[in-house]
Amino acid sequence: VFSQVQNDLEFKHKVKIQALLYPCLQIIDSYLPSHQENEHGIILKRDLAIKLASVYFTEDKTFPQAMRRNEHMPLESRHLFKFVNWSTLLPEKFRKGYVYTEPILGRYNYSLPALMDIRVSPLLANDSWLQNLPRTYILTCQYDLVRDDGLMYVSRLQNVGVQVTHDHVENGIHAALSLMTSPLYLQLGFRIRDMYISWLDKNL
């Protein structure tokens, strides 16, 4: 959505900043290193994430099984995988020990255009769209299923010259920011809040 606003000449007022906290930015590759490491995550498990994504796109009961096996994308999506190729976009410390394998394309005949829509998956936007995005804040957490989405987005934005501030929380978990209230009062949530507000204070 941001990239559409920034690139549309009809929008006179452009977005000044964008902030993404442990964001999910693509669903075409369901077997990134963070998906494997955090399959049984504390807050967001891989099966739950696949179930939530599936109900958003289709009622077809075979889709979640296909997504679990990374076989849910059509043949015509092949050109998009360069935008989410973690073997080139992830820093070495997050690639270590994992071998990139291409998803199996075209095994099912799902007709789901939203799977390749950049409004659903901003990582699928090409460089000419991304380069017009505003200053960006991205927060990622080590123990988070969608960690690698954020890391790849940092790489892609930096590669096209977008000013990016990236905070990575080594002991962080997905949704930590929502765990600051009773009965949890998770200190991690307060730390993430403070980092985010500090960036806003400097950039708004």
PDB file of N, CA, C and O in Angstrom, residues 60-112:
ATOM      1  N   ASP A  60     -10.234 -23.744   0.344  1.00  0.00           N
ATOM      2  CA  ASP A  60      -9.755 -25.036  -0.136  1.00  0.00           C
ATOM      3  C   ASP A  60      -8.934 -25.718   0.959  1.00  0.00           C
ATOM      4  O   ASP A  60      -7.904 -25.208   1.388  1.00  0.00           O
ATOM      5  N   LYS A  61      -9.396 -26.878   1.395  1.00  0.00           N
ATOM      6  CA  LYS A  61      -8.757 -27.580   2.513  1.00  0.00           C
ATOM      7  C   LYS A  61      -7.392 -28.160   2.150  1.00  0.00           C
ATOM      8  O   LYS A  61      -6.619 -28.523   3.042  1.00  0.00           O
ATOM      9  N   THR A  62      -7.083 -28.251   0.853  1.00  0.00           N
ATOM     10  CA  THR A  62      -5.777 -28.783   0.468  1.00  0.00           C
ATOM     11  C   THR A  62      -4.685 -27.718   0.537  1.00  0.00           C
ATOM     12  O   THR A  62      -3.496 -28.044   0.543  1.00  0.00           O
ATOM     13  N   PHE A  63      -5.090 -26.459   0.579  1.00  0.00           N
ATOM     14  CA  PHE A  63      -4.100 -25.377   0.526  1.00  0.00           C
ATOM     15  C   PHE A  63      -3.145 -25.374   1.717  1.00  0.00           C
ATOM     16  O   PHE A  63      -1.925 -25.236   1.519  1.00  0.00           O
ATOM     17  N   PRO A  64      -3.615 -25.519   2.959  1.00  0.00           N
ATOM     18  CA  PRO A  64      -2.673 -25.526   4.079  1.00  0.00           C
ATOM     19  C   PRO A  64      -1.636 -26.647   3.969  1.00  0.00           C
ATOM     20  O   PRO A  64      -0.460 -26.435   4.281  1.00  0.00           O
ATOM     21  N   GLN A  65      -2.071 -27.834   3.523  1.00  0.00           N
ATOM     22  CA  GLN A  65      -1.122 -28.933   3.368  1.00  0.00           C
ATOM     23  C   GLN A  65      -0.072 -28.609   2.308  1.00  0.00           C
ATOM     24  O   GLN A  65       1.121 -28.887   2.476  1.00  0.00           O
ATOM     25  N   ALA A  66      -0.531 -27.986   1.203  1.00  0.00           N
ATOM     26  CA  ALA A  66       0.403 -27.606   0.143  1.00  0.00           C
ATOM     27  C   ALA A  66       1.378 -26.545   0.645  1.00  0.00           C
ATOM     28  O   ALA A  66       2.580 -26.586   0.337  1.00  0.00           O
ATOM     29  N   MET A  67       0.879 -25.617   1.432  1.00  0.00           N
ATOM     30  CA  MET A  67       1.731 -24.551   1.957  1.00  0.00           C
ATOM     31  C   MET A  67       2.761 -25.113   2.939  1.00  0.00           C
ATOM     32  O   MET A  67       3.906 -24.667   2.964  1.00  0.00           O
ATOM     33  N   ARG A  68       2.372 -26.089   3.743  1.00  0.00           N
ATOM     34  CA  ARG A  68       3.319 -26.717   4.670  1.00  0.00           C
ATOM     35  C   ARG A  68       4.494 -27.347   3.921  1.00  0.00           C
ATOM     36  O   ARG A  68       5.627 -27.347   4.392  1.00  0.00           O
ATOM     37  N   ARG A  69       4.204 -27.890   2.727  1.00  0.00           N
ATOM     38  CA  ARG A  69       5.251 -28.543   1.929  1.00  0.00           C
ATOM     39  C   ARG A  69       5.928 -27.563   0.962  1.00  0.00           C
ATOM     40  O   ARG A  69       6.779 -27.964   0.178  1.00  0.00           O
ATOM     41  N   ASN A  70       5.521 -26.307   1.019  1.00  0.00           N
ATOM     42  CA  ASN A  70       6.064 -25.275   0.129  1.00  0.00           C
ATOM     43  C   ASN A  70       5.786 -25.608  -1.339  1.00  0.00           C
ATOM     44  O   ASN A  70       6.642 -25.422  -2.210  1.00  0.00           O
ATOM     45  N   GLU A  71       4.565 -26.070  -1.594  1.00  0.00           N
ATOM     46  CA  GLU A  71       4.157 -26.470  -2.938  1.00  0.00           C
ATOM     47  C   GLU A  71       2.897 -25.734  -3.380  1.00  0.00           C
ATOM     48  O   GLU A  71       2.152 -26.217  -4.236  1.00  0.00           O
ATOM     49  N   HIS A  72       2.654 -24.553  -2.823  1.00  0.00           N
ATOM     50  CA  HIS A  72       1.379 -23.880  -3.020  1.00  0.00           C
ATOM     51  C   HIS A  72       1.373 -22.836  -4.130  1.00  0.00           C
ATOM     52  O   HIS A  72       0.328 -22.311  -4.485  1.00  0.00           O
ATOM     53  N   MET A  73       2.549 -22.525  -4.696  1.00  0.00           N
ATOM     54  CA  MET A  73       2.611 -21.456  -5.690  1.00  0.00           C
ATOM     55  C   MET A  73       2.544 -21.986  -7.122  1.00  0.00           C
ATOM     56  O   MET A  73       3.051 -23.067  -7.425  1.00  0.00           O
ATOM     57  N   PRO A  74       1.919 -21.203  -8.030  1.00  0.00           N
ATOM     58  CA  PRO A  74       1.798 -21.627  -9.431  1.00  0.00           C
ATOM     59  C   PRO A  74       3.094 -21.400 -10.211  1.00  0.00           C
ATOM     60  O   PRO A  74       3.978 -20.643  -9.776  1.00  0.00           O
ATOM     61  N   LEU A  75       3.183 -22.022 -11.365  1.00  0.00           N
ATOM     62  CA  LEU A  75       4.380 -21.894 -12.203  1.00  0.00           C
ATOM     63  C   LEU A  75       4.682 -20.448 -12.564  1.00  0.00           C
ATOM     64  O   LEU A  75       5.847 -20.040 -12.623  1.00  0.00           O
ATOM     65  N   GLU A  76       3.626 -19.661 -12.792  1.00  0.00           N
ATOM     66  CA  GLU A  76       3.824 -18.280 -13.239  1.00  0.00           C
ATOM     67  C   GLU A  76       4.387 -17.367 -12.149  1.00  0.00           C
ATOM     68  O   GLU A  76       4.633 -16.185 -12.384  1.00  0.00           O
ATOM     69  N   SER A  77       4.602 -17.912 -10.961  1.00  0.00           N
ATOM     70  CA  SER A  77       5.170 -17.101  -9.879  1.00  0.00           C
ATOM     71  C   SER A  77       6.695 -17.218  -9.823  1.00  0.00           C
ATOM     72  O   SER A  77       7.334 -16.561  -8.996  1.00  0.00           O
ATOM     73  N   ARG A  78       7.300 -18.006 -10.693  1.00  0.00           N
ATOM     74  CA  ARG A  78       8.740 -18.283 -10.607  1.00  0.00           C
ATOM     75  C   ARG A  78       9.585 -17.015 -10.570  1.00  0.00           C
ATOM     76  O   ARG A  78      10.563 -16.912  -9.825  1.00  0.00           O
ATOM     77  N   HIS A  79       9.195 -15.996 -11.354  1.00  0.00           N
ATOM     78  CA  HIS A  79       9.993 -14.769 -11.432  1.00  0.00           C
ATOM     79  C   HIS A  79      10.014 -13.983 -10.117  1.00  0.00           C
ATOM     80  O   HIS A  79      10.868 -13.118  -9.921  1.00  0.00           O
ATOM     81  N   LEU A  80       9.087 -14.284  -9.210  1.00  0.00           N
ATOM     82  CA  LEU A  80       8.992 -13.532  -7.956  1.00  0.00           C
ATOM     83  C   LEU A  80       9.964 -14.029  -6.887  1.00  0.00           C
ATOM     84  O   LEU A  80      10.255 -13.310  -5.927  1.00  0.00           O
ATOM     85  N   PHE A  81      10.466 -15.230  -7.057  1.00  0.00           N
ATOM     86  CA  PHE A  81      11.280 -15.810  -5.995  1.00  0.00           C
ATOM     87  C   PHE A  81      12.637 -15.142  -5.840  1.00  0.00           C
ATOM     88  O   PHE A  81      13.276 -15.252  -4.791  1.00  0.00           O
ATOM     89  N   LYS A  82      13.067 -14.400  -6.851  1.00  0.00           N
ATOM     90  CA  LYS A  82      14.313 -13.636  -6.698  1.00  0.00           C
ATOM     91  C   LYS A  82      14.160 -12.551  -5.632  1.00  0.00           C
ATOM     92  O   LYS A  82      15.155 -12.111  -5.027  1.00  0.00           O
ATOM     93  N   PHE A  83      12.918 -12.118  -5.389  1.00  0.00           N
ATOM     94  CA  PHE A  83      12.675 -11.070  -4.402  1.00  0.00           C
ATOM     95  C   PHE A  83      12.684 -11.598  -2.967  1.00  0.00           C
ATOM     96  O   PHE A  83      12.736 -10.814  -2.015  1.00  0.00           O
ATOM     97  N   VAL A  84      12.591 -12.917  -2.808  1.00  0.00           N
ATOM     98  CA  VAL A  84      12.566 -13.515  -1.469  1.00  0.00           C
ATOM     99  C   VAL A  84      13.608 -14.621  -1.342  1.00  0.00           C
ATOM    100  O   VAL A  84      13.466 -15.529  -0.512  1.00  0.00           O
ATOM    101  N   ASN A  85      14.656 -14.540  -2.161  1.00  0.00           N
ATOM    102  CA  ASN A  85      15.696 -15.566  -2.125  1.00  0.00           C
ATOM    103  C   ASN A  85      16.596 -15.327  -0.916  1.00  0.00           C
ATOM    104  O   ASN A  85      17.528 -14.522  -0.959  1.00  0.00           O
ATOM    105  N   TRP A  86      16.315 -16.031   0.156  1.00  0.00           N
ATOM    106  CA  TRP A  86      17.026 -15.771   1.411  1.00  0.00           C
ATOM    107  C   TRP A  86      18.512 -16.121   1.324  1.00  0.00           C
ATOM    108  O   TRP A  86      19.312 -15.616   2.112  1.00  0.00           O
ATOM    109  N   SER A  87      18.896 -16.939   0.350  1.00  0.00           N
ATOM    110  CA  SER A  87      20.310 -17.305   0.239  1.00  0.00           C
ATOM    111  C   SER A  87      21.179 -16.114  -0.155  1.00  0.00           C
ATOM    112  O   SER A  87      22.390 -16.117   0.069  1.00  0.00           O
ATOM    113  N   THR A  88      20.562 -15.083  -0.726  1.00  0.00           N
ATOM    114  CA  THR A  88      21.309 -13.874  -1.078  1.00  0.00           C
ATOM    115  C   THR A  88      20.895 -12.670  -0.242  1.00  0.00           C
ATOM    116  O   THR A  88      21.674 -11.727  -0.098  1.00  0.00           O
ATOM    117  N   LEU A  89      19.709 -12.690   0.325  1.00  0.00           N
ATOM    118  CA  LEU A  89      19.189 -11.516   1.030  1.00  0.00           C
ATOM    119  C   LEU A  89      19.402 -11.544   2.543  1.00  0.00           C
ATOM    120  O   LEU A  89      19.377 -10.498   3.184  1.00  0.00           O
ATOM    121  N   LEU A  90      19.608 -12.727   3.110  1.00  0.00           N
ATOM    122  CA  LEU A  90      19.817 -12.798   4.557  1.00  0.00           C
ATOM    123  C   LEU A  90      21.292 -12.634   4.906  1.00  0.00           C
ATOM    124  O   LEU A  90      22.160 -13.164   4.202  1.00  0.00           O
ATOM    125  N   PRO A  91      21.595 -11.915   5.985  1.00  0.00           N
ATOM    126  CA  PRO A  91      22.982 -11.873   6.474  1.00  0.00           C
ATOM    127  C   PRO A  91      23.475 -13.287   6.780  1.00  0.00           C
ATOM    128  O   PRO A  91      22.685 -14.173   7.127  1.00  0.00           O
ATOM    129  N   GLU A  92      24.768 -13.472   6.680  1.00  0.00           N
ATOM    130  CA  GLU A  92      25.378 -14.794   6.835  1.00  0.00           C
ATOM    131  C   GLU A  92      24.973 -15.494   8.134  1.00  0.00           C
ATOM    132  O   GLU A  92      24.700 -16.695   8.156  1.00  0.00           O
ATOM    133  N   LYS A  93      24.913 -14.763   9.239  1.00  0.00           N
ATOM    134  CA  LYS A  93      24.619 -15.389  10.527  1.00  0.00           C
ATOM    135  C   LYS A  93      23.252 -16.047  10.558  1.00  0.00           C
ATOM    136  O   LYS A  93      23.011 -16.962  11.350  1.00  0.00           O
ATOM    137  N   PHE A  94      22.336 -15.599   9.691  1.00  0.00           N
ATOM    138  CA  PHE A  94      20.999 -16.186   9.660  1.00  0.00           C
ATOM    139  C   PHE A  94      20.867 -17.278   8.587  1.00  0.00           C
ATOM    140  O   PHE A  94      19.927 -18.051   8.610  1.00  0.00           O
ATOM    141  N   ARG A  95      21.827 -17.336   7.657  1.00  0.00           N
ATOM    142  CA  ARG A  95      21.825 -18.380   6.625  1.00  0.00           C
ATOM    143  C   ARG A  95      22.570 -19.624   7.093  1.00  0.00           C
ATOM    144  O   ARG A  95      22.353 -20.714   6.567  1.00  0.00           O
ATOM    145  N   LYS A  96      23.441 -19.464   8.049  1.00  0.00           N
ATOM    146  CA  LYS A  96      24.362 -20.514   8.454  1.00  0.00           C
ATOM    147  C   LYS A  96      23.643 -21.826   8.790  1.00  0.00           C
ATOM    148  O   LYS A  96      22.696 -21.838   9.576  1.00  0.00           O
ATOM    149  N   GLY A  97      24.110 -22.897   8.141  1.00  0.00           N
ATOM    150  CA  GLY A  97      23.547 -24.208   8.436  1.00  0.00           C
ATOM    151  C   GLY A  97      22.326 -24.576   7.620  1.00  0.00           C
ATOM    152  O   GLY A  97      21.821 -25.698   7.725  1.00  0.00           O
ATOM    153  N   TYR A  98      21.852 -23.663   6.792  1.00  0.00           N
ATOM    154  CA  TYR A  98      20.669 -23.940   5.980  1.00  0.00           C
ATOM    155  C   TYR A  98      21.029 -23.910   4.501  1.00  0.00           C
ATOM    156  O   TYR A  98      21.885 -23.134   4.071  1.00  0.00           O
ATOM    157  N   VAL A  99      20.367 -24.759   3.733  1.00  0.00           N
ATOM    158  CA  VAL A  99      20.609 -24.838   2.297  1.00  0.00           C
ATOM    159  C   VAL A  99      19.342 -24.429   1.563  1.00  0.00           C
ATOM    160  O   VAL A  99      18.254 -24.962   1.835  1.00  0.00           O
ATOM    161  N   TYR A 100      19.475 -23.467   0.658  1.00  0.00           N
ATOM    162  CA  TYR A 100      18.312 -22.987  -0.084  1.00  0.00           C
ATOM    163  C   TYR A 100      17.842 -24.031  -1.092  1.00  0.00           C
ATOM    164  O   TYR A 100      18.638 -24.563  -1.870  1.00  0.00           O
ATOM    165  N   THR A 101      16.567 -24.339  -1.058  1.00  0.00           N
ATOM    166  CA  THR A 101      15.961 -25.226  -2.054  1.00  0.00           C
ATOM    167  C   THR A 101      14.754 -24.521  -2.645  1.00  0.00           C
ATOM    168  O   THR A 101      13.959 -23.919  -1.906  1.00  0.00           O
ATOM    169  N   GLU A 102      14.618 -24.579  -3.951  1.00  0.00           N
ATOM    170  CA  GLU A 102      13.494 -23.911  -4.603  1.00  0.00           C
ATOM    171  C   GLU A 102      12.188 -24.624  -4.272  1.00  0.00           C
ATOM    172  O   GLU A 102      12.138 -25.848  -4.237  1.00  0.00           O
ATOM    173  N   PRO A 103      11.130 -23.849  -4.026  1.00  0.00           N
ATOM    174  CA  PRO A 103       9.816 -24.464  -3.816  1.00  0.00           C
ATOM    175  C   PRO A 103       9.374 -25.227  -5.059  1.00  0.00           C
ATOM    176  O   PRO A 103       9.828 -24.948  -6.169  1.00  0.00           O
ATOM    177  N   ILE A 104       8.511 -26.186  -4.880  1.00  0.00           N
ATOM    178  CA  ILE A 104       7.954 -26.933  -6.009  1.00  0.00           C
ATOM    179  C   ILE A 104       6.762 -26.157  -6.539  1.00  0.00           C
ATOM    180  O   ILE A 104       5.776 -25.952  -5.827  1.00  0.00           O
ATOM    181  N   LEU A 105       6.863 -25.687  -7.771  1.00  0.00           N
ATOM    182  CA  LEU A 105       5.823 -24.843  -8.362  1.00  0.00           C
ATOM    183  C   LEU A 105       4.902 -25.639  -9.274  1.00  0.00           C
ATOM    184  O   LEU A 105       5.322 -26.603  -9.918  1.00  0.00           O
ATOM    185  N   GLY A 106       3.640 -25.220  -9.332  1.00  0.00           N
ATOM    186  CA  GLY A 106       2.692 -25.772 -10.286  1.00  0.00           C
ATOM    187  C   GLY A 106       2.119 -27.127  -9.954  1.00  0.00           C
ATOM    188  O   GLY A 106       1.463 -27.745 -10.795  1.00  0.00           O
ATOM    189  N   ARG A 107       2.343 -27.620  -8.755  1.00  0.00           N
ATOM    190  CA  ARG A 107       1.805 -28.941  -8.397  1.00  0.00           C
ATOM    191  C   ARG A 107       0.286 -28.892  -8.247  1.00  0.00           C
ATOM    192  O   ARG A 107      -0.397 -29.876  -8.509  1.00  0.00           O
ATOM    193  N   TYR A 108      -0.229 -27.743  -7.829  1.00  0.00           N
ATOM    194  CA  TYR A 108      -1.681 -27.569  -7.694  1.00  0.00           C
ATOM    195  C   TYR A 108      -2.124 -26.420  -8.589  1.00  0.00           C
ATOM    196  O   TYR A 108      -1.330 -25.555  -8.959  1.00  0.00           O
ATOM    197  N   ASN A 109      -3.373 -26.395  -8.935  1.00  0.00           N
ATOM    198  CA  ASN A 109      -3.883 -25.363  -9.844  1.00  0.00           C
ATOM    199  C   ASN A 109      -4.720 -24.337  -9.086  1.00  0.00           C
ATOM    200  O   ASN A 109      -5.856 -24.054  -9.449  1.00  0.00           O
ATOM    201  N   TYR A 110      -4.144 -23.770  -8.024  1.00  0.00           N
ATOM    202  CA  TYR A 110      -4.858 -22.745  -7.276  1.00  0.00           C
ATOM    203  C   TYR A 110      -4.919 -21.462  -8.110  1.00  0.00           C
ATOM    204  O   TYR A 110      -3.917 -21.022  -8.653  1.00  0.00           O
ATOM    205  N   SER A 111      -6.114 -20.894  -8.196  1.00  0.00           N
ATOM    206  CA  SER A 111      -6.270 -19.616  -8.891  1.00  0.00           C
ATOM    207  C   SER A 111      -6.475 -18.535  -7.834  1.00  0.00           C
ATOM    208  O   SER A 111      -7.607 -18.159  -7.508  1.00  0.00           O
ATOM    209  N   LEU A 112      -5.368 -18.051  -7.286  1.00  0.00           N
ATOM    210  CA  LEU A 112      -5.402 -17.111  -6.164  1.00  0.00           C
ATOM    211  C   LEU A 112      -4.464 -15.946  -6.452  1.00  0.00           C
ATOM    212  O   LEU A 112      -3.318 -15.904  -5.972  1.00  0.00           O
TER     213      LEU A 112
END
